[in-house]
Structures are given as structure tokens and as C-alpha cells.
């Protein structure tokens, strides 16, 4: 069977992020699953480079659009490599192989009367690259709820594509193909949209020159969406390339819900007009949102460096998180502490722990050699039945692109395996010589469970099979989907390795702003805090020392730490916005500071040394990733640095023009 799967081609106006990564990882997991099934897979991704917003962004960077996109496209390719994306092709719409197909199709549609020349008078939203009629605008702005930005008035000669002519054919096609637009919530949205009436679409621009020229009228460039959608066939070598013959129609186009409309209306109508079969499925997933509920997007600037995340947690863990958290038909929430939580609970505790525990037992009780199993008992029978059930349900769920619940099912198997360890209690069996054969069976079953887990998770976490095969002494070629519910594949007598934990637990508090608040006794913390700011009020050897040169009594230097330990401290410049003394104590001052665009409250033991107004508008140094703590009922979110000796204390002030949020290293 052939399987052709695509992601959208992304705008390279800035680097890829977690949202774009989600779509690509989801498509990759499906592509890998189909390869495991033995299908002949073609997986396409790429970049959409002929947009007006690319010209704008390049201008802002004072550079030529092509030079600009060449740089960003490299970032996309690097990120996909770091995330183990197994695409078979990467199309750029500035490539000739694409441009010539777009020109050919534009000409054909014009010649057959589906494209005609007229004048466009209306609005254009450049961030969305979308034309809007006056009556669709909301308070004069882009009506796309996720955008709402300014639109520009256009009045220019344009070519139009007769969408209206195909409206009924498209409605009928959708009615006859209930699986065409998925999930069903998106299908219903699209049906309502099309039934509302399709206007002919403006498909050329004359006010800028970046893009694919209309071949018979070169002052026009082709509208970016018409150009972009054609990538799905130009990359295959339409009209007579071998790949086109082999792979078209696509089995699925995966995308975010924001662009289903273009794929469910413009794209099928282009194909209907060309008399080309339509893709089998258009699948629109939800968005990754921040904890506060905003969409993660380049333009909102709430994007975390994906490379840094992969370096911290590994590609498999990030992929697992992204695929596990996005439920069908809804949005997912992304935050780094959610990633760590999932990693610690599902990967380190459930999965990793089973693997290390069971390998450790084979090493301990059988010198690392997989034993020959005896007769199965009831528990082994149950596990075997469960593996069949899980294989079927994972296949069913992946058949409808439901990756999150496929993972849930796999973790049902993982949980059952952990329970099997407790039920069989190999540590007790090991104490009784007459239980030797039973222990062999249990240990062998453990190893088979690991093998099955490696197959089931292979599409989602492609780094795992090779690591697990190494531990099991298994040839990686033996990770075969059809053997997910076959038992007895591992050869008794094979040597296994205990190895390193597959997923070490992560201590979240080492990263900025993601620590949980730990309850600590208030007074004790206050004392600590005061010690940390080095307020010493008792004796003062320094000033009492005799002449000539006083030798102050310094605190001993603490034991050495590594650079990595130091790097755990996140020190930031913070601007003091306001300061006031805390009631009923002469030591504490409450400060409101601004750091990286956020206002924080900090309680500091400096009130004996400063009047509140001395600090306002000063730039101090904040330990920004210290766990918050309560002091006199006030939550203190960090600590400010001060130098002190004896009775003298000075808060460290940054005098250069550095904003609140700048790193101190
Ligand atoms: O729309 N959560 O490109 P684009 C989940 N060039 N997915 C997200 C996301 C988020 N927060 N943010 C982005 C374009 N995406 C056109 C496509 S195709 C012929 C042309 C993903 O760079 C999601 O797949 O704006 C969304 O549809 C896509 O990125 C938009 O990427």
C-alpha cells in the first residue's frame, strides 16, 4: 500500500516553534507507523516563501527576501533533524520545480475560463495573507479571531478564480465523502462556511513583485495561497512525474485548524477544475496554547527556543509530550513544567522504570542472560490477550489520526506490565529454588514486554527502538509491527544489559519560573533569607579592630561548585518600581520589581540600610529562579543581591543602561 502524507508548508518569516513542530511530529509519527506496517510512504514538508509578509520581514531586517528565507529555511531543516523528522522530501516554493507547475496550472485554469481578469477593491490582511470583503471586517480589523490586526485597502487589477462555479460540486463531494474533512467538528464548520456562499477568489497581486509571475501577464504575481497549495502535487512532479503517478491522491494533509478553510475549499476546487482526484483526508488539529490561553505563535512572541528544549529533554521526550497532550478536536496546553511532569510521570516512572527494573532483575537473578520460559500462567495469558487488544485499538486510533489516545492505550499496556511485576514478585520467587522455572517465565515475559513496548512506541519516539534493542541484544530489524502481539520472539540465551535509565527524572526547579512553591516554615525562611542577604547586626569586628589595618573576619569561602551548578542560578537585572517597609519588623522591605516584562514582589532584609525611596527606579540584581516563599504573609518571588560586611550592606545596583530582565552571568 502507498501512503502519502503532508504537513502545511510553513512561512519562513521566522524560525519554527512548538506549534509548527507539533504538526510535523504528528505527521512524522503517522509516516513512521505506516512504514512499520510495510506501506510505501512518501512524507512531504516544506516552506511557503512567496508571501507578502516575507517581503515585509526581509525589509525589516534590511535584506533581500531570498537571502532572508534561505537563512530561516536552514533553521527549519535543523529543527526537523533535531526532532528526528523522517520526511522524504522538503519543498521550497522558490524552487523552479514548483514555480513551473504553478505557472502551468494558472495558465490552464485561465485558458479554460476558470480564471478571469477583473479588479479587486477590498481589504487584505498581510499577517493572514487573506482577502476580506468590507462587510466581513470586525471594527475595521481582520475578522480572524486569532489575528484582529489592521487590514490594508487594495484596489488593483487582479485575476479571479471562479470558486462560486464549483460550490455545489464541492458540497456534494463533502456530503458523499464523510471522511474527507476530519475531525467531524471541522467538517461541520466547513459545510456551514461553504453553504454560506463562495465568492470568486482574487488570485493575483500587482503591488509587489516577490512571487511567481503570471506567465502571460508578468506584472501580476500569483496569490500566495493558490501558489502554496499546489506544492502538494508540484513536489511529486505533476503532471507526469513518477512520484505523482505513484502517490497522488494524498492519503492525508495534516494541518492546524486555522488553515482548514483554504484546504477544504480552494484546494479541492483547484483539483476539481483540473479534473484531478481530491486528497482522501484533510485533518485539522487544534492549537498549542500557553497556560494563559494564548495561541503559541511567532507574531505573539511567546515562543520558546525549541532547540534549547530538545537539548534539555531530548527529542523523544518532546515528541511524546506534544503528541500526548493534543486531544482530538481540542487545543493543547504547552508549558515547560507540563513537559517535565509528563516526562517524570509517564516516561521516567512508568516506562523507564519498568525497563530498568526488569533488566536489573535479569542481571541479578540470571547473570544478564534471558532465560528459557516455562509454562505460561494465568497472568501471562492475560498479558498476551491485552497485547492483542492494544495492538488493535492503537491501529484503530491511528487510522483516525488520534495520536493522543493511541498513546493512552499504549500506556495502558505499560501500566499492566508494571502491575505484573508486583503481582509476580520475582524477588520472592528468587528465594525459592523450586520456583526457578516460574521465575524464568516471569523474567522472559518481562523482556518480551519491553520488546512490545519498543514496537508500540517506535512511531512516536523513534530514538527508543535502537536504545532498547541494544539493551535487549536484539537486532533492530526485529522491531516489526505485526509482532506487537506475537510472543516468544526473543531468543533465550541472549545477553541483556542493564544500561543507563532511558528517561532520567528531571528536577524542574532548575529552570526559570517553573518551580512549584514549597511550603517552608515562615520564620525559618525569613532567617535564611536574611542570612542570604548577609545582614549582620550583632558584632562588628571590622570597626572594632585595632589600627593600623583592620582585618575583617570574613565568612569562610564555601565548598567548590561546578560551572553547571552555578548555571542553575538565574540572575537577572530587575527594575525597582516601588518599595515600602513591611509592618511590624524593622528588617524587611517589600519591593515591586519589573523583570522580563513581569512585575514581581520581593521581600528583602534591607530595611535597616535603605529608605524605600532610595531604591525606586534603581536596577538591582534578582535571583529570579528561587522558589517563592512567604515572609510575613507576603509571597516573595526571588531575592535581591547585596554585599555586606559587618554592619555595612549595599544592594548591588546595575548602572549601565540594561533593561529589567537582562541576564547577570
Ligand atoms: O499557514 N499550535 O503557514 P504558517 C499548533 N504557509 N499548530 C500550530 C501552531 C500552534 N500554536 N502555530 C502554528 C501557513 N501551527 C501557510 C500554509 S499550506 C499549503 C500553507 C502549525 O507558518 C499548524 O499546522 O502560518 C498551522 O496550520 C501551521 O503551523 C501554520 O503555519
XYZ file of C-alpha atoms and ligand atoms in Angstrom:
696
model
C 0.000 0.000 0.000
C 1.199 3.535 -0.689
C 0.780 6.286 1.898
C 1.280 9.953 1.034
C 1.218 12.367 3.968
C 1.967 16.100 4.091
C 2.337 18.932 6.580
C 1.493 22.508 5.624
C 4.421 24.350 4.103
C 5.361 26.854 6.787
C 6.103 30.547 6.260
C 9.802 31.078 6.855
C 9.272 34.611 8.151
C 10.729 33.424 11.451
C 12.077 30.246 12.987
C 9.841 27.236 13.655
C 8.354 26.779 17.120
C 6.462 24.256 19.250
C 3.224 24.786 17.260
C 4.807 24.127 13.877
C 6.762 21.286 15.483
C 3.532 19.652 16.647
C 2.109 19.307 13.131
C 5.381 17.988 11.798
C 5.890 15.498 14.635
C 2.289 14.270 14.248
C 2.795 13.709 10.515
C 6.117 12.029 11.239
C 4.579 9.603 13.744
C 1.942 8.614 11.179
C 4.553 8.251 8.440
C 6.697 6.048 10.680
C 3.706 3.955 11.694
C 2.832 3.313 8.048
C 6.434 2.404 7.267
C 6.315 -0.106 10.121
C 3.142 -1.530 8.586
C 5.157 -2.036 5.423
C 3.472 0.720 3.390
C 5.385 2.630 0.733
C 5.379 6.018 2.421
C 6.025 9.454 0.985
C 6.182 12.214 3.593
C 6.405 15.828 2.422
C 7.035 19.055 4.289
C 8.495 22.389 3.193
C 8.300 26.169 3.254
C 5.899 28.712 1.776
C 8.172 31.506 0.630
C 6.291 33.717 -1.812
C 4.205 35.601 0.743
C 3.949 39.360 1.044
C 4.833 39.065 4.732
C 8.186 37.553 3.764
C 8.957 40.713 1.790
C 7.952 42.841 4.785
C 10.047 40.849 7.240
C 13.081 40.866 4.955
C 12.706 44.653 4.600
C 12.618 44.998 8.380
C 15.874 43.040 8.505
C 17.305 45.222 5.759
C 17.910 42.271 3.494
C 16.753 40.634 0.305
C 13.800 38.203 0.703
C 15.654 35.262 -0.838
C 18.707 35.746 1.379
C 16.400 36.097 4.363
C 14.393 32.925 3.686
C 17.499 30.900 2.872
C 18.650 31.515 6.449
C 15.323 30.680 8.086
C 14.785 27.575 5.945
C 18.047 26.208 7.345
C 16.604 26.629 10.846
C 13.546 24.613 9.811
C 15.714 21.853 8.412
C 17.889 21.822 11.521
C 14.883 21.630 13.820
C 13.334 18.803 11.836
C 16.621 16.918 12.008
C 16.842 17.511 15.764
C 13.302 16.157 16.161
C 14.065 13.053 14.052
C 11.587 14.020 11.346
C 11.777 11.451 8.563
C 10.411 13.472 5.637
C 11.160 12.081 2.193
C 11.120 15.497 0.542
C 11.286 19.164 1.508
C 9.750 21.565 -0.976
C 10.510 25.266 -1.130
C 8.131 27.328 -3.216
C 11.046 29.373 -4.553
C 12.294 26.248 -6.324
C 11.898 26.022 -10.061
C 10.253 22.577 -9.912
C 7.390 24.248 -8.025
C 7.217 27.522 -9.907
C 6.841 25.937 -13.323
C 3.915 23.771 -12.152
C 2.139 26.797 -10.647
C 2.556 28.717 -13.900
C 1.326 25.774 -15.929
C -1.775 25.354 -13.741
C -2.539 29.094 -13.676
C -2.376 29.207 -17.482
C -4.560 26.113 -17.848
C -7.214 27.485 -15.488
C -7.156 30.796 -17.361
C -7.433 29.133 -20.732
C -10.386 27.037 -19.662
C -12.144 30.124 -18.274
C -11.900 29.315 -14.552
C -9.594 32.292 -14.022
C -10.601 35.687 -15.407
C -9.298 39.245 -15.184
C -11.131 41.957 -13.261
C -10.428 44.462 -10.499
C -10.158 43.820 -6.786
C -11.393 46.501 -4.461
C -11.326 45.360 -0.886
C -9.159 44.610 2.085
C -6.112 42.416 2.659
C -4.677 41.076 5.881
C -0.950 40.531 5.318
C -0.296 38.500 8.512
C -3.035 36.045 7.393
C -2.365 36.554 3.666
C -6.140 36.729 3.211
C -8.535 38.933 1.227
C -11.538 40.257 3.147
C -14.648 41.997 1.967
C -15.634 45.189 3.772
C -18.719 43.575 5.365
C -16.638 40.794 6.915
C -14.307 43.114 8.871
C -14.850 43.487 12.586
C -14.447 47.081 13.732
C -12.332 47.673 10.672
C -9.851 44.931 11.607
C -9.089 41.400 10.383
C -12.071 39.218 11.391
C -9.866 36.188 12.087
C -10.273 35.896 15.864
C -6.652 34.912 16.288
C -5.395 37.941 14.347
C -7.626 41.046 14.681
C -4.845 43.140 13.170
C -5.009 46.071 10.764
C -6.017 45.321 7.199
C -4.960 47.251 4.105
C -7.209 48.653 1.417
C -6.395 47.269 -2.020
C -7.674 48.469 -5.356
C -5.857 46.762 -8.135
C -6.274 44.883 -11.363
C -6.416 41.198 -10.480
C -7.151 37.760 -11.771
C -10.040 35.904 -10.132
C -10.676 32.205 -9.678
C -14.280 31.032 -10.097
C -14.821 29.365 -6.729
C -18.557 30.074 -6.981
C -18.870 27.855 -10.052
C -17.743 24.811 -8.060
C -19.650 25.443 -4.834
C -22.346 22.826 -5.407
C -19.944 20.191 -6.722
C -17.820 20.659 -3.614
C -20.795 20.445 -1.253
C -21.900 17.262 -2.938
C -18.390 15.817 -2.714
C -18.206 16.532 1.013
C -21.643 15.006 1.539
C -20.627 11.839 -0.303
C -17.241 11.558 1.430
C -17.851 11.838 5.159
C -14.167 11.188 5.893
C -12.886 13.953 3.639
C -12.665 16.624 6.356
C -11.750 15.401 9.838
C -12.446 15.556 12.697
C -16.193 15.948 12.248
C -16.286 19.291 14.095
C -14.148 20.814 11.320
C -16.297 19.162 8.663
C -19.387 20.808 10.093
C -17.653 24.192 10.236
C -16.627 23.855 6.601
C -20.081 22.797 5.461
C -21.599 25.861 7.121
C -18.946 28.067 5.588
C -19.464 26.775 2.042
C -23.251 26.799 2.342
C -22.940 30.492 3.267
C -21.855 31.071 -0.358
C -18.443 31.192 -2.011
C -17.179 34.389 -3.635
C -14.720 34.205 -6.524
C -11.196 34.482 -5.175
C -8.653 37.111 -6.110
C -5.585 35.134 -7.206
C -3.006 37.686 -8.295
C -1.291 40.814 -6.957
C 0.407 43.691 -8.741
C 1.629 45.890 -5.876
C 4.796 43.875 -5.258
C 6.946 41.647 -7.391
C 8.097 38.878 -4.996
C 6.469 35.633 -6.029
C 5.636 33.565 -9.076
C 4.831 35.644 -12.139
C 1.648 35.050 -14.110
C 3.335 33.799 -17.294
C 1.099 35.605 -19.767
C 0.864 38.829 -17.743
C 4.087 39.213 -15.748
C 3.160 42.377 -13.866
C 0.988 40.038 -11.762
C 2.328 37.619 -9.183
C 0.240 34.594 -8.201
C -1.646 34.904 -4.884
C 0.367 33.053 -2.277
C -2.341 30.574 -1.229
C -3.015 29.427 -4.800
C 0.742 29.027 -5.228
C 1.262 27.278 -1.867
C -1.475 24.654 -2.147
C -0.059 23.441 -5.434
C 3.107 22.291 -3.573
C 1.369 19.027 -2.723
C 1.486 17.984 -6.377
C 4.411 20.030 -7.699
C 6.684 18.212 -5.238
C 5.565 14.916 -6.774
C 6.425 16.120 -10.265
C 2.891 16.789 -11.517
C 1.678 16.148 -14.206
C 3.772 13.198 -15.311
C 6.424 12.583 -12.635
C 6.836 9.057 -11.374
C 6.053 10.066 -7.785
C 2.885 11.793 -8.898
C 1.685 8.613 -10.591
C 2.650 6.563 -7.567
C 1.471 8.687 -4.657
C -1.345 11.035 -5.670
C -4.006 11.397 -4.234
C -2.622 12.226 -0.816
C -3.814 9.976 1.970
C -3.878 12.892 4.366
C -2.964 16.556 4.586
C -2.337 17.344 8.274
C -2.631 20.957 9.452
C -3.797 23.284 12.214
C -7.442 24.326 12.353
C -6.506 27.849 11.198
C -5.927 26.747 7.625
C -8.505 24.026 7.113
C -10.639 26.538 5.219
C -8.010 27.017 2.499
C -7.527 23.264 2.171
C -11.192 22.356 2.242
C -12.314 24.997 -0.248
C -9.620 26.461 -2.501
C -7.546 23.288 -2.836
C -10.373 20.897 -3.772
C -11.738 23.447 -6.227
C -8.342 23.761 -7.952
C -8.283 19.971 -8.199
C -11.902 19.717 -9.386
C -11.179 22.316 -12.055
C -8.113 20.346 -13.176
C -10.038 17.075 -13.024
C -7.566 15.611 -10.565
C -8.678 13.297 -7.715
C -9.065 15.003 -4.351
C -6.930 14.107 -1.305
C -8.512 11.415 0.822
C -8.421 13.331 4.117
C -7.899 16.866 5.302
C -7.193 16.701 9.010
C -7.278 19.858 11.168
C -5.804 19.593 14.650
C -6.113 22.103 17.481
C -3.546 24.646 18.611
C -0.965 24.618 21.305
C -1.830 27.400 23.724
C 0.164 28.880 26.578
C -1.031 28.333 30.146
C -2.673 31.749 29.946
C -4.657 30.578 26.916
C -2.972 32.487 24.057
C -2.021 30.664 20.864
C 1.681 29.946 20.630
C 2.755 31.912 17.615
C 5.653 33.772 16.129
C 3.741 37.033 15.991
C 2.727 36.885 19.661
C 6.346 36.469 20.630
C 5.509 33.757 23.203
C 7.694 31.198 21.523
C 10.292 29.231 23.463
C 13.508 28.151 21.761
C 12.753 24.624 20.533
C 16.412 23.735 20.156
C 17.039 24.532 23.807
C 14.085 22.331 24.801
C 15.312 19.409 22.748
C 18.761 19.789 24.219
C 17.331 19.796 27.725
C 14.865 16.925 27.486
C 15.697 15.048 24.286
C 13.745 14.733 21.073
C 11.800 11.635 22.169
C 10.500 13.306 25.323
C 9.417 16.474 23.488
C 7.730 14.417 20.784
C 5.960 12.326 23.414
C 4.725 15.416 25.203
C 3.466 17.123 22.041
C 1.638 14.059 20.789
C 0.193 13.073 24.155
C -1.231 16.473 25.124
C -3.168 17.364 21.981
C -6.552 15.652 22.203
C -8.661 15.301 19.068
C -10.977 18.225 18.492
C -9.495 20.446 21.185
C -6.447 22.590 21.889
C -3.418 21.540 23.934
C -1.626 23.485 26.639
C 2.084 23.837 26.397
C 4.351 24.827 29.245
C 7.757 23.613 30.207
C 6.583 22.389 33.602
C 3.923 20.275 31.840
C 6.691 18.761 29.720
C 8.676 17.875 32.832
C 5.621 16.499 34.591
C 4.843 14.177 31.669
C 8.456 13.189 31.322
C 8.734 12.332 35.010
C 5.443 10.507 35.331
C 4.874 8.714 32.006
C 8.399 8.286 30.727
C 10.660 8.091 33.794
C 8.243 6.476 36.278
C 6.020 4.254 34.170
C 8.002 3.324 31.092
C 11.639 3.822 32.105
C 11.159 2.267 35.495
C 9.641 -0.907 34.114
C 12.528 -1.278 31.695
C 15.243 -0.686 34.309
C 13.569 -2.805 36.990
C 13.083 -5.789 34.759
C 16.521 -5.632 33.147
C 18.082 -5.284 36.598
C 16.283 -8.465 37.669
C 17.536 -10.446 34.676
C 21.038 -9.232 35.511
C 20.666 -10.032 39.191
C 18.900 -13.383 39.019
C 20.174 -14.808 35.703
C 23.550 -13.097 35.184
C 22.093 -10.996 32.402
C 21.033 -13.931 30.226
C 17.440 -14.163 29.001
C 16.181 -17.474 30.436
C 14.074 -20.054 28.593
C 10.486 -19.641 29.809
C 8.398 -22.461 31.282
C 4.617 -22.850 31.017
C 2.548 -19.669 30.893
C 0.340 -18.994 33.857
C -2.899 -17.025 34.003
C -1.089 -13.686 34.268
C 0.994 -14.311 31.143
C -2.154 -15.321 29.253
C -3.798 -12.084 30.305
C -0.818 -10.039 29.123
C -0.880 -11.762 25.748
C -4.561 -11.073 25.303
C -4.028 -7.481 26.329
C -1.259 -7.046 23.747
C -3.701 -8.099 21.022
C -6.339 -5.743 22.292
C -3.868 -2.850 22.488
C -2.474 -3.525 19.005
C -5.991 -3.419 17.561
C -7.024 -0.305 19.383
C -3.793 1.560 18.545
C -4.297 0.702 14.879
C -7.889 1.874 15.028
C -6.954 5.153 16.661
C -4.051 5.866 14.330
C -6.425 5.137 11.451
C -8.396 8.211 12.541
C -5.265 10.273 13.357
C -5.921 10.111 17.086
C -2.347 10.024 18.269
C -3.013 11.085 21.865
C -5.420 8.293 22.603
C -3.198 5.762 20.809
C -0.509 6.745 23.339
C -3.028 6.439 26.160
C -3.703 2.883 25.037
C -0.010 2.060 24.906
C 0.357 3.359 28.452
C -2.464 1.043 29.492
C -0.143 -1.775 28.461
C 2.812 -0.160 30.280
C 0.715 0.137 33.454
C -0.338 -3.512 33.167
C 3.315 -4.562 32.818
C 4.234 -2.655 35.979
C 1.363 -4.342 37.775
C 2.613 -7.718 36.514
C 5.963 -7.076 38.250
C 4.204 -6.501 41.553
C 1.862 -9.461 41.084
C 4.642 -11.910 40.242
C 7.059 -10.539 42.889
C 10.206 -12.033 41.326
C 12.230 -11.109 44.437
C 10.184 -13.663 46.383
C 10.379 -16.298 43.631
C 14.163 -15.890 43.645
C 14.305 -17.066 47.245
C 12.848 -20.485 46.442
C 14.764 -22.955 44.314
C 11.513 -24.784 43.446
C 10.263 -21.587 41.805
C 13.163 -21.459 39.385
C 11.115 -22.230 36.283
C 8.387 -19.817 37.313
C 10.982 -17.065 37.722
C 12.386 -17.912 34.263
C 8.915 -17.486 32.773
C 8.371 -14.173 34.538
C 11.769 -12.777 33.559
C 11.325 -13.886 29.963
C 7.901 -12.250 29.892
C 9.409 -9.003 31.180
C 11.832 -8.951 28.262
C 9.056 -9.621 25.782
C 7.013 -6.795 27.304
C 9.939 -4.433 26.721
C 10.216 -5.588 23.105
C 6.495 -4.978 22.570
C 6.701 -1.540 24.162
C 9.589 -0.693 21.823
C 7.455 -1.541 18.779
C 4.372 0.256 20.020
C 6.266 3.454 20.814
C 8.560 3.388 17.764
C 6.414 5.704 15.591
C 6.163 8.266 18.395
C 9.674 8.104 19.868
C 11.958 6.939 17.086
C 15.096 7.157 19.211
C 13.840 4.443 21.552
C 13.927 1.219 19.491
C 17.667 1.334 18.874
C 18.346 2.059 22.553
C 16.045 -0.726 23.689
C 17.362 -3.192 21.116
C 20.874 -2.559 22.398
C 19.722 -3.360 25.943
C 17.898 -6.496 24.820
C 20.641 -7.698 22.486
C 18.045 -7.591 19.721
C 18.547 -6.788 16.049
C 16.706 -3.528 15.302
C 15.245 -5.120 12.189
C 13.175 -7.230 14.564
C 11.057 -4.248 15.545
C 8.144 -5.293 13.344
C 4.651 -4.009 13.841
C 2.978 -7.345 13.094
C 4.885 -8.820 16.032
C 3.297 -6.473 18.553
C 1.028 -9.282 19.700
C 3.359 -12.189 18.879
C 5.192 -13.628 21.848
C 8.302 -15.772 22.021
C 10.333 -13.676 19.581
C 13.342 -13.128 21.869
C 15.952 -15.885 21.874
C 16.611 -17.394 25.298
C 20.328 -17.280 25.992
C 20.718 -13.718 24.691
C 22.708 -11.373 26.897
C 20.962 -8.182 28.022
C 22.405 -5.038 29.515
C 21.176 -3.022 32.441
C 22.240 0.216 30.751
C 21.528 3.794 31.771
C 17.950 4.843 32.623
C 16.057 5.574 29.397
C 14.471 8.703 30.849
C 16.208 10.157 33.909
C 13.960 12.152 36.210
C 14.205 15.917 35.806
C 14.305 18.423 38.624
C 12.105 21.202 37.305
C 13.236 23.788 39.840
C 16.484 24.236 37.971
C 14.717 26.161 35.218
C 13.416 29.714 35.419
C 9.903 30.372 36.679
C 8.767 26.799 36.663
C 9.378 25.725 40.264
C 6.459 24.875 42.497
C 6.096 26.790 45.712
C 7.371 24.713 48.552
C 5.842 25.249 51.971
C 8.536 26.204 54.424
C 8.237 27.497 57.927
C 7.861 31.244 57.597
C 10.198 32.339 60.353
C 12.863 29.890 59.425
C 12.750 31.139 55.853
C 12.861 34.698 56.968
C 16.012 33.959 58.912
C 17.512 32.186 55.962
C 16.589 34.997 53.686
C 18.142 37.497 55.955
C 21.279 35.394 56.196
C 21.361 35.154 52.465
C 21.315 38.913 52.113
C 24.126 38.966 54.643
C 22.651 41.412 57.119
C 24.812 41.153 60.223
C 23.664 43.172 63.154
C 25.467 41.583 66.116
C 29.137 42.368 66.440
C 31.328 44.221 64.104
C 34.914 43.138 64.337
C 35.806 45.287 61.434
C 35.248 48.662 63.044
C 36.355 47.491 66.468
C 39.674 46.160 65.225
C 42.805 47.978 66.284
C 44.903 50.111 63.966
C 46.692 50.136 61.599
C 44.941 47.878 59.059
C 41.891 46.151 60.305
C 41.489 42.573 59.142
C 37.822 41.911 59.000
C 36.611 38.471 59.851
C 35.316 37.048 56.675
C 32.942 34.160 56.338
C 34.850 31.123 55.103
C 34.604 30.531 51.371
C 32.097 27.771 50.681
C 32.958 24.466 49.035
C 33.582 24.410 45.292
C 30.748 24.013 42.853
C 30.853 23.189 39.161
C 30.035 25.641 36.407
C 26.858 23.641 35.775
C 25.742 24.148 39.340
C 26.422 27.857 39.012
C 24.499 27.915 35.740
C 21.412 26.786 37.634
C 21.204 30.237 39.178
C 19.206 32.597 37.055
C 20.307 36.110 37.941
C 18.510 38.991 36.281
C 18.561 42.736 36.312
C 15.290 43.945 37.867
C 13.939 47.479 37.959
C 12.549 48.586 41.312
C 9.111 50.076 40.678
C 8.127 50.692 44.279
C 9.349 49.941 47.789
C 7.769 50.024 51.247
C 8.648 48.817 54.712
C 6.893 45.684 55.954
C 4.793 46.416 59.049
C 5.897 45.172 62.471
C 9.527 44.473 61.544
C 12.450 46.807 61.105
C 14.352 44.417 58.862
C 12.135 43.773 55.902
C 11.293 45.836 52.885
C 8.738 44.884 50.233
C 9.767 45.740 46.681
C 7.839 45.571 43.424
C 10.334 44.872 40.672
C 9.973 44.536 36.939
C 11.832 41.667 35.293
C 11.408 40.492 31.687
C 8.107 42.326 31.365
C 6.647 40.821 34.543
C 6.152 42.536 37.886
C 7.250 40.546 40.928
C 7.100 41.116 44.646
C 10.282 40.575 46.598
C 10.691 40.826 50.362
C 14.249 41.673 51.327
C 16.083 42.098 54.634
C 17.479 45.504 53.814
C 15.136 47.885 55.609
C 17.754 48.894 58.163
C 20.050 50.080 55.430
C 17.848 51.857 52.926
C 14.895 54.173 52.858
C 12.300 52.881 50.393
C 12.688 55.896 48.102
C 16.462 55.221 47.799
C 15.756 52.164 45.699
C 12.886 53.212 43.468
C 13.904 53.301 39.772
C 17.193 51.588 40.573
C 18.232 48.433 38.718
C 19.057 45.658 41.172
C 20.137 42.038 40.703
C 17.471 39.398 41.342
C 17.837 35.638 41.864
C 14.961 35.015 39.528
C 14.548 31.250 39.813
C 14.444 30.973 43.583
C 11.370 29.136 44.803
C 8.794 31.651 46.017
C 8.387 31.817 49.772
C 6.100 33.591 52.239
C 7.559 36.205 54.549
C 5.174 37.877 56.981
C 2.301 36.678 54.823
C 3.765 38.191 51.667
C 4.873 35.869 48.864
C 8.417 36.797 47.932
C 9.256 35.838 44.350
C 13.044 35.890 44.368
C 15.837 37.553 46.294
C 17.890 40.623 45.560
C 21.659 40.546 45.920
C 23.541 42.704 48.378
C 27.163 42.846 49.510
C 27.724 43.094 53.218
C 30.392 43.060 55.816
C 29.682 43.774 59.417
C 27.084 46.478 59.636
C 27.607 47.735 56.158
C 25.267 46.497 53.492
C 24.969 47.602 49.938
C 22.423 46.388 47.442
C 24.107 45.658 44.109
C 22.953 48.238 41.612
C 23.482 47.995 37.856
C 24.394 51.400 36.486
C 24.681 50.700 32.762
C 21.621 51.035 30.611
C 20.381 47.434 30.897
C 16.649 46.638 30.997
C 14.877 44.646 33.708
C 15.234 41.041 32.541
C 18.863 41.238 31.317
C 20.901 38.210 32.413
C 23.646 38.566 35.020
C 26.304 35.947 34.416
O -0.347 28.895 7.352
N -0.375 25.032 17.641
O 1.956 28.727 7.399
P 2.279 29.011 8.942
C -0.443 24.047 16.723
N 2.085 28.847 4.832
N -0.056 24.199 15.447
C 0.433 25.386 15.078
C 0.536 26.467 15.987
C 0.105 26.234 17.332
N 0.173 27.169 18.280
N 1.065 27.519 15.339
C 1.294 27.099 14.056
C 0.739 28.774 6.803
N 0.911 25.821 13.908
C 0.799 28.555 5.311
C 0.419 27.143 4.995
S -0.002 25.125 3.273
C -0.271 24.968 1.674
C 0.370 26.807 3.538
C 1.037 24.994 12.696
O 3.756 29.106 9.025
C -0.311 24.498 12.214
O -0.121 23.370 11.420
O 1.466 30.130 9.452
C -0.761 25.660 11.354
O -1.770 25.294 10.457
C 0.539 25.995 10.657
O 1.543 25.816 11.674
C 0.579 27.406 10.110
O 1.868 27.643 9.659
